[in-house]
Amino acid sequence: MDRLRLFNLFNARLSRKIVLWIFASIITIEGIILVPSVFRREQELLKYLEDVSTAKASGIFASKDLAVDDNQILQYTQSLQENNVVVGGALYRVDGSLVGTFGELPELTFQDVQRKKTILNRFDARYEAPWSMSPLEGRYVLIVRHDATSVNQEFFAFIARISGLVVIISAFVTMATWIVLDRLLISPILMLRQDLLGAGETLSHDDGDSKILEFEYVNTHRQDELGEVNQAFLQMVHQISEANINRRQAEENLRLSEEKFSKAFHSSPNPFTISTLTDGRLLDINESFLTLFEHDADSVLNHTAKDINLWVKVSDRAQMIRMVQERGFVRNREYQFRSGLGRIRTVLYSAEKIQINGDDCLLSVFSDITERKRAEIALRNSEVRFRTLIQQAVDGLLVLDAKGCVVDANRQACRNLQYSRQELLALSVSDFVVGTPIDHFADLWQQLATTESMTIEGKHRRKDGSIFPVEVRLGLLDYSDEKLILALVRDISERKKAEQAMARLAEIGELASMIVHEVRNPLTTVLMGLSSFQRMELPERAKARLALAMEESERLQRLLNEILLYAREQQLDACELNLSALLTELVESLREMPYATNRTIKFVSAQEDVVIKGDRDKLKQVFINLVSNACEAIPSGETICWRVENGLDPRRVQVSVHNGGDPIPPDVLPQLTKPFFTTKSSGNGLGLAITKRIIEAHNGTLTFTSTAEDGTTATVLLPRISS
């Protein structure tokens, strides 16, 4: 039994998890407590090292005449190397000038000493510190470089002793916890599981009775939480047994309820149906349904709604099904249905999802509102004819009298100012126009008397106090014997934000250019240094690292150049160009490029000369980039088709570059010309972005289309010069 319990102890997942967390927690807590003592020990060892070198230095200078020159003092300090602890040093005057060094050159400088700094290099086993309480104090500062090997050895030995102690304590506490955990928790839980399995087997039968159950391990006398679990288990078993009895009674009650439902279903004056949820197959209908939709029972039972063409819009049924699946029901939704004689009926439709023999079904009820809808539509159309023009305007419309009071307003004006129409009619311009006194409004009235209309910009205040910019078009309106002002108010918040965003983007572009300039100069120096290393004899491993550094530096330099090119405003050296001749000349050089190897570039020029105004070099850059991308997108042996032709607009020329290969996904196409977006493993995502900016600087456009059947085509449209 003890062996079995030990086996359960080591195999229980809960036990392993708890013990693992306890072990980890003890290790962590003891580590947090003991780490400071480790570093205190290190400081003690370093202090001892300083004391040894200080004693040596004090002994040397005690017997020397210190009223000598700097060189003699330096010779005194060199004798410190006779002590194995001291391996080097540096002597400074109090003004910071260096007198000289001896032995290994310290990394600690005079400025570091001024900041009370010392240096410990565990890798080289060296410790550097100034000589404190020096007889040279006031004239010199002596920095001593110590051999810290003994400190390192003692430091790591101390860590090993501390770590061993932590592990031993943690292991002891963990094992004790594990044993106690088994007796108090794990073994009782495993035994309770056996009783649970036995109870489940008995109660799975319809005639299972909890009174015949006997539990071997359940202990209801424990005075702890596990005893409460055991008690709850016994209570649950009795409840399940009672539930089985209640279920059998409920089944009998359900049979009687279904009988009542069937009578109510078939005698109801409202049309009812029961149909399958998936395909709408009608399982049952009442007489009212047959009357409303002009069918006989044989033509609809066991037929789907699609078979009898019931729904006028199939999409309405799909929408209804989604709502039922999400919420379990629909209530009073308006749909149109078609009768057996083809007449359209508008109904309020309600449905609820029910289960029949394990299948999802719908219980539907229809309420005919056809005649009511016809009356509502006629009334609504009459009202819409008089209000549509004003109420559907995208701009706010206000009618003002000579005193600046609001006489009328459309819906958009109410939305803009967050007032209801009734509230707005009780206001004047001074209530919502920012900084407009009534005498200024009088001046506007006088100006409008001498001009047809005028446009001004200003600010309006909403009901909640927020302010937004507006553009207002003002004009006089004759209404009966009264003159009014008609004001068309447009909210220009988004336009203002766009203008601010453009200004910020311009600042970001200037900042990017400045950063690139600042980085390129030191990067050039780095490249010069790496190039000089290439002429040296280096180990193979160092050569590999140097080659990688050169490659990454050159890639960074290219990236900086492209960022600078993208950030700059495109300045064109434009002149009249024969585009056909330019591309004919360019295609021969492109065929010799490495990316065109084993690929055919087929160039089809326009039948007549195509003259445009553009920058020769920048246009070359555009088409080299497009053709190289096309070559890289196809395998060897395939063809690139490069064509110059008239566009649909005779004022533009169209240049297209077509390739086969895998299609570009539709969600990727719009992102191709975005900065830093690339589908290549080695690309930086600026090539097509720069290409697009160059084309747009020529007042042209760049578009991409891609399908599996037709391949990928890059199309450039450029304005041509009429001959």
mmCIF file with all atom_site columns, N, CA and C in Angstrom, residues 57-117:
data_model
loop_
_atom_site.group_PDB
_atom_site.id
_atom_site.type_symbol
_atom_site.label_atom_id
_atom_site.label_alt_id
_atom_site.label_comp_id
_atom_site.label_asym_id
_atom_site.label_entity_id
_atom_site.label_seq_id
_atom_site.pdbx_PDB_ins_code
_atom_site.Cartn_x
_atom_site.Cartn_y
_atom_site.Cartn_z
_atom_site.occupancy
_atom_site.B_iso_or_equiv
_atom_site.pdbx_formal_charge
_atom_site.auth_seq_id
_atom_site.auth_comp_id
_atom_site.auth_asym_id
_atom_site.auth_atom_id
_atom_site.pdbx_PDB_model_num
ATOM 1   N N  . ALA A 1 57  ? 52.138 50.474 -0.952  1.00 0.00 ? 57  ALA A N  1
ATOM 2   C CA . ALA A 1 57  ? 52.485 51.826 -1.399  1.00 0.00 ? 57  ALA A CA 1
ATOM 3   C C  . ALA A 1 57  ? 52.916 52.695 -0.221  1.00 0.00 ? 57  ALA A C  1
ATOM 4   N N  . SER A 1 58  ? 52.243 52.566 0.895   1.00 0.00 ? 58  SER A N  1
ATOM 5   C CA . SER A 1 58  ? 52.594 53.366 2.075   1.00 0.00 ? 58  SER A CA 1
ATOM 6   C C  . SER A 1 58  ? 54.001 53.033 2.552   1.00 0.00 ? 58  SER A C  1
ATOM 7   N N  . GLY A 1 59  ? 54.366 51.718 2.511   1.00 0.00 ? 59  GLY A N  1
ATOM 8   C CA . GLY A 1 59  ? 55.707 51.318 2.938   1.00 0.00 ? 59  GLY A CA 1
ATOM 9   C C  . GLY A 1 59  ? 56.783 51.890 2.044   1.00 0.00 ? 59  GLY A C  1
ATOM 10  N N  . ILE A 1 60  ? 56.474 51.955 0.737   1.00 0.00 ? 60  ILE A N  1
ATOM 11  C CA . ILE A 1 60  ? 57.484 52.470 -0.202  1.00 0.00 ? 60  ILE A CA 1
ATOM 12  C C  . ILE A 1 60  ? 57.663 53.970 -0.007  1.00 0.00 ? 60  ILE A C  1
ATOM 13  N N  . PHE A 1 61  ? 56.572 54.719 0.042   1.00 0.00 ? 61  PHE A N  1
ATOM 14  C CA . PHE A 1 61  ? 56.676 56.174 0.113   1.00 0.00 ? 61  PHE A CA 1
ATOM 15  C C  . PHE A 1 61  ? 57.075 56.667 1.499   1.00 0.00 ? 61  PHE A C  1
ATOM 16  N N  . ALA A 1 62  ? 56.948 55.817 2.511   1.00 0.00 ? 62  ALA A N  1
ATOM 17  C CA . ALA A 1 62  ? 57.328 56.249 3.861   1.00 0.00 ? 62  ALA A CA 1
ATOM 18  C C  . ALA A 1 62  ? 58.827 56.495 3.953   1.00 0.00 ? 62  ALA A C  1
ATOM 19  N N  . SER A 1 63  ? 59.604 55.755 3.146   1.00 0.00 ? 63  SER A N  1
ATOM 20  C CA . SER A 1 63  ? 61.062 55.864 3.225   1.00 0.00 ? 63  SER A CA 1
ATOM 21  C C  . SER A 1 63  ? 61.623 56.741 2.115   1.00 0.00 ? 63  SER A C  1
ATOM 22  N N  . LYS A 1 64  ? 60.752 57.436 1.381   1.00 0.00 ? 64  LYS A N  1
ATOM 23  C CA . LYS A 1 64  ? 61.221 58.214 0.244   1.00 0.00 ? 64  LYS A CA 1
ATOM 24  C C  . LYS A 1 64  ? 61.052 59.709 0.534   1.00 0.00 ? 64  LYS A C  1
ATOM 25  N N  . ASP A 1 65  ? 61.889 60.449 -0.179  1.00 0.00 ? 65  ASP A N  1
ATOM 26  C CA . ASP A 1 65  ? 61.777 61.902 -0.133  1.00 0.00 ? 65  ASP A CA 1
ATOM 27  C C  . ASP A 1 65  ? 60.772 62.320 -1.191  1.00 0.00 ? 65  ASP A C  1
ATOM 28  N N  . LEU A 1 66  ? 59.666 62.900 -0.756  1.00 0.00 ? 66  LEU A N  1
ATOM 29  C CA . LEU A 1 66  ? 58.591 63.228 -1.684  1.00 0.00 ? 66  LEU A CA 1
ATOM 30  C C  . LEU A 1 66  ? 58.755 64.629 -2.271  1.00 0.00 ? 66  LEU A C  1
ATOM 31  N N  . ALA A 1 67  ? 59.769 65.369 -1.830  1.00 0.00 ? 67  ALA A N  1
ATOM 32  C CA . ALA A 1 67  ? 60.004 66.707 -2.370  1.00 0.00 ? 67  ALA A CA 1
ATOM 33  C C  . ALA A 1 67  ? 60.896 66.619 -3.587  1.00 0.00 ? 67  ALA A C  1
ATOM 34  N N  . VAL A 1 68  ? 60.509 65.851 -4.557  1.00 0.00 ? 68  VAL A N  1
ATOM 35  C CA . VAL A 1 68  ? 61.294 65.629 -5.775  1.00 0.00 ? 68  VAL A CA 1
ATOM 36  C C  . VAL A 1 68  ? 60.397 65.918 -6.972  1.00 0.00 ? 68  VAL A C  1
ATOM 37  N N  . ASP A 1 69  ? 60.987 65.745 -8.178  1.00 0.00 ? 69  ASP A N  1
ATOM 38  C CA . ASP A 1 69  ? 60.213 66.055 -9.386  1.00 0.00 ? 69  ASP A CA 1
ATOM 39  C C  . ASP A 1 69  ? 59.287 64.892 -9.751  1.00 0.00 ? 69  ASP A C  1
ATOM 40  N N  . ASP A 1 70  ? 58.499 65.115 -10.839 1.00 0.00 ? 70  ASP A N  1
ATOM 41  C CA . ASP A 1 70  ? 57.483 64.141 -11.249 1.00 0.00 ? 70  ASP A CA 1
ATOM 42  C C  . ASP A 1 70  ? 58.099 62.817 -11.648 1.00 0.00 ? 70  ASP A C  1
ATOM 43  N N  . ASN A 1 71  ? 59.242 62.850 -12.340 1.00 0.00 ? 71  ASN A N  1
ATOM 44  C CA . ASN A 1 71  ? 59.839 61.592 -12.829 1.00 0.00 ? 71  ASN A CA 1
ATOM 45  C C  . ASN A 1 71  ? 60.298 60.719 -11.674 1.00 0.00 ? 71  ASN A C  1
ATOM 46  N N  . GLN A 1 72  ? 60.843 61.372 -10.621 1.00 0.00 ? 72  GLN A N  1
ATOM 47  C CA . GLN A 1 72  ? 61.299 60.580 -9.478  1.00 0.00 ? 72  GLN A CA 1
ATOM 48  C C  . GLN A 1 72  ? 60.104 59.936 -8.764  1.00 0.00 ? 72  GLN A C  1
ATOM 49  N N  . ILE A 1 73  ? 59.007 60.689 -8.633  1.00 0.00 ? 73  ILE A N  1
ATOM 50  C CA . ILE A 1 73  ? 57.792 60.132 -8.011  1.00 0.00 ? 73  ILE A CA 1
ATOM 51  C C  . ILE A 1 73  ? 57.292 58.941 -8.827  1.00 0.00 ? 73  ILE A C  1
ATOM 52  N N  . LEU A 1 74  ? 57.351 59.070 -10.175 1.00 0.00 ? 74  LEU A N  1
ATOM 53  C CA . LEU A 1 74  ? 56.895 57.974 -11.043 1.00 0.00 ? 74  LEU A CA 1
ATOM 54  C C  . LEU A 1 74  ? 57.756 56.730 -10.838 1.00 0.00 ? 74  LEU A C  1
ATOM 55  N N  . GLN A 1 75  ? 59.083 56.937 -10.655 1.00 0.00 ? 75  GLN A N  1
ATOM 56  C CA . GLN A 1 75  ? 59.952 55.777 -10.406 1.00 0.00 ? 75  GLN A CA 1
ATOM 57  C C  . GLN A 1 75  ? 59.589 55.095 -9.093  1.00 0.00 ? 75  GLN A C  1
ATOM 58  N N  . TYR A 1 76  ? 59.228 55.916 -8.072  1.00 0.00 ? 76  TYR A N  1
ATOM 59  C CA . TYR A 1 76  ? 58.802 55.306 -6.810  1.00 0.00 ? 76  TYR A CA 1
ATOM 60  C C  . TYR A 1 76  ? 57.597 54.405 -7.036  1.00 0.00 ? 76  TYR A C  1
ATOM 61  N N  . THR A 1 77  ? 56.644 54.921 -7.816  1.00 0.00 ? 77  THR A N  1
ATOM 62  C CA . THR A 1 77  ? 55.405 54.143 -8.008  1.00 0.00 ? 77  THR A CA 1
ATOM 63  C C  . THR A 1 77  ? 55.656 52.860 -8.785  1.00 0.00 ? 77  THR A C  1
ATOM 64  N N  . GLN A 1 78  ? 56.690 52.842 -9.655  1.00 0.00 ? 78  GLN A N  1
ATOM 65  C CA . GLN A 1 78  ? 56.946 51.636 -10.445 1.00 0.00 ? 78  GLN A CA 1
ATOM 66  C C  . GLN A 1 78  ? 57.374 50.470 -9.569  1.00 0.00 ? 78  GLN A C  1
ATOM 67  N N  . SER A 1 79  ? 57.944 50.774 -8.415  1.00 0.00 ? 79  SER A N  1
ATOM 68  C CA . SER A 1 79  ? 58.361 49.687 -7.524  1.00 0.00 ? 79  SER A CA 1
ATOM 69  C C  . SER A 1 79  ? 57.172 48.973 -6.898  1.00 0.00 ? 79  SER A C  1
ATOM 70  N N  . LEU A 1 80  ? 55.946 49.518 -7.086  1.00 0.00 ? 80  LEU A N  1
ATOM 71  C CA . LEU A 1 80  ? 54.758 48.833 -6.564  1.00 0.00 ? 80  LEU A CA 1
ATOM 72  C C  . LEU A 1 80  ? 54.551 47.493 -7.255  1.00 0.00 ? 80  LEU A C  1
ATOM 73  N N  . GLN A 1 81  ? 55.115 47.300 -8.447  1.00 0.00 ? 81  GLN A N  1
ATOM 74  C CA . GLN A 1 81  ? 54.892 46.057 -9.185  1.00 0.00 ? 81  GLN A CA 1
ATOM 75  C C  . GLN A 1 81  ? 55.590 44.868 -8.533  1.00 0.00 ? 81  GLN A C  1
ATOM 76  N N  . GLU A 1 82  ? 56.468 45.156 -7.559  1.00 0.00 ? 82  GLU A N  1
ATOM 77  C CA . GLU A 1 82  ? 57.078 44.045 -6.842  1.00 0.00 ? 82  GLU A CA 1
ATOM 78  C C  . GLU A 1 82  ? 56.026 43.267 -6.065  1.00 0.00 ? 82  GLU A C  1
ATOM 79  N N  . ASN A 1 83  ? 54.929 43.906 -5.763  1.00 0.00 ? 83  ASN A N  1
ATOM 80  C CA . ASN A 1 83  ? 53.805 43.223 -5.109  1.00 0.00 ? 83  ASN A CA 1
ATOM 81  C C  . ASN A 1 83  ? 52.979 42.521 -6.191  1.00 0.00 ? 83  ASN A C  1
ATOM 82  N N  . ASN A 1 84  ? 52.735 41.224 -6.008  1.00 0.00 ? 84  ASN A N  1
ATOM 83  C CA . ASN A 1 84  ? 52.015 40.454 -7.032  1.00 0.00 ? 84  ASN A CA 1
ATOM 84  C C  . ASN A 1 84  ? 50.604 40.976 -7.253  1.00 0.00 ? 84  ASN A C  1
ATOM 85  N N  . VAL A 1 85  ? 50.072 41.695 -6.296  1.00 0.00 ? 85  VAL A N  1
ATOM 86  C CA . VAL A 1 85  ? 48.701 42.187 -6.413  1.00 0.00 ? 85  VAL A CA 1
ATOM 87  C C  . VAL A 1 85  ? 48.627 43.338 -7.411  1.00 0.00 ? 85  VAL A C  1
ATOM 88  N N  . VAL A 1 86  ? 49.675 44.168 -7.518  1.00 0.00 ? 86  VAL A N  1
ATOM 89  C CA . VAL A 1 86  ? 49.690 45.344 -8.379  1.00 0.00 ? 86  VAL A CA 1
ATOM 90  C C  . VAL A 1 86  ? 50.306 44.963 -9.719  1.00 0.00 ? 86  VAL A C  1
ATOM 91  N N  . VAL A 1 87  ? 49.582 45.210 -10.814 1.00 0.00 ? 87  VAL A N  1
ATOM 92  C CA . VAL A 1 87  ? 50.079 44.859 -12.152 1.00 0.00 ? 87  VAL A CA 1
ATOM 93  C C  . VAL A 1 87  ? 50.269 46.098 -13.018 1.00 0.00 ? 87  VAL A C  1
ATOM 94  N N  . GLY A 1 88  ? 49.917 47.256 -12.537 1.00 0.00 ? 88  GLY A N  1
ATOM 95  C CA . GLY A 1 88  ? 50.095 48.454 -13.342 1.00 0.00 ? 88  GLY A CA 1
ATOM 96  C C  . GLY A 1 88  ? 49.467 49.646 -12.658 1.00 0.00 ? 88  GLY A C  1
ATOM 97  N N  . GLY A 1 89  ? 49.689 50.831 -13.245 1.00 0.00 ? 89  GLY A N  1
ATOM 98  C CA . GLY A 1 89  ? 49.101 52.020 -12.675 1.00 0.00 ? 89  GLY A CA 1
ATOM 99  C C  . GLY A 1 89  ? 49.353 53.236 -13.526 1.00 0.00 ? 89  GLY A C  1
ATOM 100 N N  . ALA A 1 90  ? 48.776 54.359 -13.113 1.00 0.00 ? 90  ALA A N  1
ATOM 101 C CA . ALA A 1 90  ? 48.946 55.635 -13.817 1.00 0.00 ? 90  ALA A CA 1
ATOM 102 C C  . ALA A 1 90  ? 49.009 56.743 -12.781 1.00 0.00 ? 90  ALA A C  1
ATOM 103 N N  . LEU A 1 91  ? 49.950 57.699 -12.986 1.00 0.00 ? 91  LEU A N  1
ATOM 104 C CA . LEU A 1 91  ? 50.152 58.808 -12.046 1.00 0.00 ? 91  LEU A CA 1
ATOM 105 C C  . LEU A 1 91  ? 49.703 60.100 -12.727 1.00 0.00 ? 91  LEU A C  1
ATOM 106 N N  . TYR A 1 92  ? 48.770 60.832 -12.071 1.00 0.00 ? 92  TYR A N  1
ATOM 107 C CA . TYR A 1 92  ? 48.257 62.107 -12.587 1.00 0.00 ? 92  TYR A CA 1
ATOM 108 C C  . TYR A 1 92  ? 48.587 63.205 -11.594 1.00 0.00 ? 92  TYR A C  1
ATOM 109 N N  . ARG A 1 93  ? 48.784 64.389 -12.153 1.00 0.00 ? 93  ARG A N  1
ATOM 110 C CA . ARG A 1 93  ? 48.850 65.566 -11.287 1.00 0.00 ? 93  ARG A CA 1
ATOM 111 C C  . ARG A 1 93  ? 47.432 65.933 -10.859 1.00 0.00 ? 93  ARG A C  1
ATOM 112 N N  . VAL A 1 94  ? 47.320 66.762 -9.846  1.00 0.00 ? 94  VAL A N  1
ATOM 113 C CA . VAL A 1 94  ? 45.987 67.101 -9.346  1.00 0.00 ? 94  VAL A CA 1
ATOM 114 C C  . VAL A 1 94  ? 45.204 67.929 -10.356 1.00 0.00 ? 94  VAL A C  1
ATOM 115 N N  . ASP A 1 95  ? 45.886 68.517 -11.350 1.00 0.00 ? 95  ASP A N  1
ATOM 116 C CA . ASP A 1 95  ? 45.152 69.254 -12.379 1.00 0.00 ? 95  ASP A CA 1
ATOM 117 C C  . ASP A 1 95  ? 44.653 68.341 -13.488 1.00 0.00 ? 95  ASP A C  1
ATOM 118 N N  . GLY A 1 96  ? 44.891 67.005 -13.393 1.00 0.00 ? 96  GLY A N  1
ATOM 119 C CA . GLY A 1 96  ? 44.375 66.046 -14.367 1.00 0.00 ? 96  GLY A CA 1
ATOM 120 C C  . GLY A 1 96  ? 45.372 65.678 -15.444 1.00 0.00 ? 96  GLY A C  1
ATOM 121 N N  . SER A 1 97  ? 46.561 66.302 -15.492 1.00 0.00 ? 97  SER A N  1
ATOM 122 C CA . SER A 1 97  ? 47.546 65.955 -16.531 1.00 0.00 ? 97  SER A CA 1
ATOM 123 C C  . SER A 1 97  ? 48.278 64.673 -16.128 1.00 0.00 ? 97  SER A C  1
ATOM 124 N N  . LEU A 1 98  ? 48.576 63.847 -17.102 1.00 0.00 ? 98  LEU A N  1
ATOM 125 C CA . LEU A 1 98  ? 49.203 62.542 -16.869 1.00 0.00 ? 98  LEU A CA 1
ATOM 126 C C  . LEU A 1 98  ? 50.699 62.712 -16.723 1.00 0.00 ? 98  LEU A C  1
ATOM 127 N N  . VAL A 1 99  ? 51.255 62.154 -15.620 1.00 0.00 ? 99  VAL A N  1
ATOM 128 C CA . VAL A 1 99  ? 52.706 62.153 -15.420 1.00 0.00 ? 99  VAL A CA 1
ATOM 129 C C  . VAL A 1 99  ? 53.314 60.969 -16.156 1.00 0.00 ? 99  VAL A C  1
ATOM 130 N N  . GLY A 1 100 ? 52.706 59.774 -15.984 1.00 0.00 ? 100 GLY A N  1
ATOM 131 C CA . GLY A 1 100 ? 53.218 58.575 -16.641 1.00 0.00 ? 100 GLY A CA 1
ATOM 132 C C  . GLY A 1 100 ? 52.502 57.340 -16.148 1.00 0.00 ? 100 GLY A C  1
ATOM 133 N N  . THR A 1 101 ? 52.784 56.225 -16.773 1.00 0.00 ? 101 THR A N  1
ATOM 134 C CA . THR A 1 101 ? 52.154 54.959 -16.418 1.00 0.00 ? 101 THR A CA 1
ATOM 135 C C  . THR A 1 101 ? 53.221 53.903 -16.232 1.00 0.00 ? 101 THR A C  1
ATOM 136 N N  . PHE A 1 102 ? 52.862 52.803 -15.621 1.00 0.00 ? 102 PHE A N  1
ATOM 137 C CA . PHE A 1 102 ? 53.772 51.670 -15.464 1.00 0.00 ? 102 PHE A CA 1
ATOM 138 C C  . PHE A 1 102 ? 52.947 50.390 -15.507 1.00 0.00 ? 102 PHE A C  1
ATOM 139 N N  . GLY A 1 103 ? 53.548 49.318 -15.997 1.00 0.00 ? 103 GLY A N  1
ATOM 140 C CA . GLY A 1 103 ? 52.863 48.030 -16.085 1.00 0.00 ? 103 GLY A CA 1
ATOM 141 C C  . GLY A 1 103 ? 51.666 48.109 -17.033 1.00 0.00 ? 103 GLY A C  1
ATOM 142 N N  . GLU A 1 104 ? 50.616 47.393 -16.709 1.00 0.00 ? 104 GLU A N  1
ATOM 143 C CA . GLU A 1 104 ? 49.401 47.404 -17.526 1.00 0.00 ? 104 GLU A CA 1
ATOM 144 C C  . GLU A 1 104 ? 48.700 48.755 -17.390 1.00 0.00 ? 104 GLU A C  1
ATOM 145 N N  . LEU A 1 105 ? 48.297 49.297 -18.525 1.00 0.00 ? 105 LEU A N  1
ATOM 146 C CA . LEU A 1 105 ? 47.667 50.621 -18.540 1.00 0.00 ? 105 LEU A CA 1
ATOM 147 C C  . LEU A 1 105 ? 46.248 50.521 -17.973 1.00 0.00 ? 105 LEU A C  1
ATOM 148 N N  . PRO A 1 106 ? 45.899 51.271 -16.937 1.00 0.00 ? 106 PRO A N  1
ATOM 149 C CA . PRO A 1 106 ? 44.537 51.227 -16.373 1.00 0.00 ? 106 PRO A CA 1
ATOM 150 C C  . PRO A 1 106 ? 43.517 51.826 -17.353 1.00 0.00 ? 106 PRO A C  1
ATOM 151 N N  . GLU A 1 107 ? 42.301 51.292 -17.288 1.00 0.00 ? 107 GLU A N  1
ATOM 152 C CA . GLU A 1 107 ? 41.186 51.873 -18.043 1.00 0.00 ? 107 GLU A CA 1
ATOM 153 C C  . GLU A 1 107 ? 40.552 53.036 -17.272 1.00 0.00 ? 107 GLU A C  1
ATOM 154 N N  . LEU A 1 108 ? 40.734 53.067 -15.955 1.00 0.00 ? 108 LEU A N  1
ATOM 155 C CA . LEU A 1 108 ? 40.181 54.125 -15.118 1.00 0.00 ? 108 LEU A CA 1
ATOM 156 C C  . LEU A 1 108 ? 40.930 55.430 -15.388 1.00 0.00 ? 108 LEU A C  1
ATOM 157 N N  . THR A 1 109 ? 40.209 56.488 -15.669 1.00 0.00 ? 109 THR A N  1
ATOM 158 C CA . THR A 1 109 ? 40.819 57.778 -15.991 1.00 0.00 ? 109 THR A CA 1
ATOM 159 C C  . THR A 1 109 ? 40.712 58.727 -14.805 1.00 0.00 ? 109 THR A C  1
ATOM 160 N N  . PHE A 1 110 ? 41.407 59.852 -14.954 1.00 0.00 ? 110 PHE A N  1
ATOM 161 C CA . PHE A 1 110 ? 41.357 60.879 -13.908 1.00 0.00 ? 110 PHE A CA 1
ATOM 162 C C  . PHE A 1 110 ? 39.932 61.397 -13.705 1.00 0.00 ? 110 PHE A C  1
ATOM 163 N N  . GLN A 1 111 ? 39.173 61.533 -14.845 1.00 0.00 ? 111 GLN A N  1
ATOM 164 C CA . GLN A 1 111 ? 37.796 62.005 -14.733 1.00 0.00 ? 111 GLN A CA 1
ATOM 165 C C  . GLN A 1 111 ? 36.935 60.994 -13.968 1.00 0.00 ? 111 GLN A C  1
ATOM 166 N N  . ASP A 1 112 ? 37.197 59.685 -14.187 1.00 0.00 ? 112 ASP A N  1
ATOM 167 C CA . ASP A 1 112 ? 36.456 58.666 -13.441 1.00 0.00 ? 112 ASP A CA 1
ATOM 168 C C  . ASP A 1 112 ? 36.722 58.783 -11.946 1.00 0.00 ? 112 ASP A C  1
ATOM 169 N N  . VAL A 1 113 ? 37.988 59.089 -11.594 1.00 0.00 ? 113 VAL A N  1
ATOM 170 C CA . VAL A 1 113 ? 38.335 59.233 -10.172 1.00 0.00 ? 113 VAL A CA 1
ATOM 171 C C  . VAL A 1 113 ? 37.576 60.408 -9.560  1.00 0.00 ? 113 VAL A C  1
ATOM 172 N N  . GLN A 1 114 ? 37.446 61.498 -10.347 1.00 0.00 ? 114 GLN A N  1
ATOM 173 C CA . GLN A 1 114 ? 36.701 62.651 -9.838  1.00 0.00 ? 114 GLN A CA 1
ATOM 174 C C  . GLN A 1 114 ? 35.251 62.286 -9.531  1.00 0.00 ? 114 GLN A C  1
ATOM 175 N N  . ARG A 1 115 ? 34.705 61.301 -10.282 1.00 0.00 ? 115 ARG A N  1
ATOM 176 C CA . ARG A 1 115 ? 33.322 60.862 -10.063 1.00 0.00 ? 115 ARG A CA 1
ATOM 177 C C  . ARG A 1 115 ? 33.242 59.713 -9.055  1.00 0.00 ? 115 ARG A C  1
ATOM 178 N N  . LYS A 1 116 ? 34.328 59.452 -8.312  1.00 0.00 ? 116 LYS A N  1
ATOM 179 C CA . LYS A 1 116 ? 34.357 58.396 -7.286  1.00 0.00 ? 116 LYS A CA 1
ATOM 180 C C  . LYS A 1 116 ? 34.089 57.017 -7.911  1.00 0.00 ? 116 LYS A C  1
ATOM 181 N N  . LYS A 1 117 ? 34.646 56.778 -9.060  1.00 0.00 ? 117 LYS A N  1
ATOM 182 C CA . LYS A 1 117 ? 34.355 55.545 -9.798  1.00 0.00 ? 117 LYS A CA 1
ATOM 183 C C  . LYS A 1 117 ? 35.535 54.591 -9.717  1.00 0.00 ? 117 LYS A C  1
#
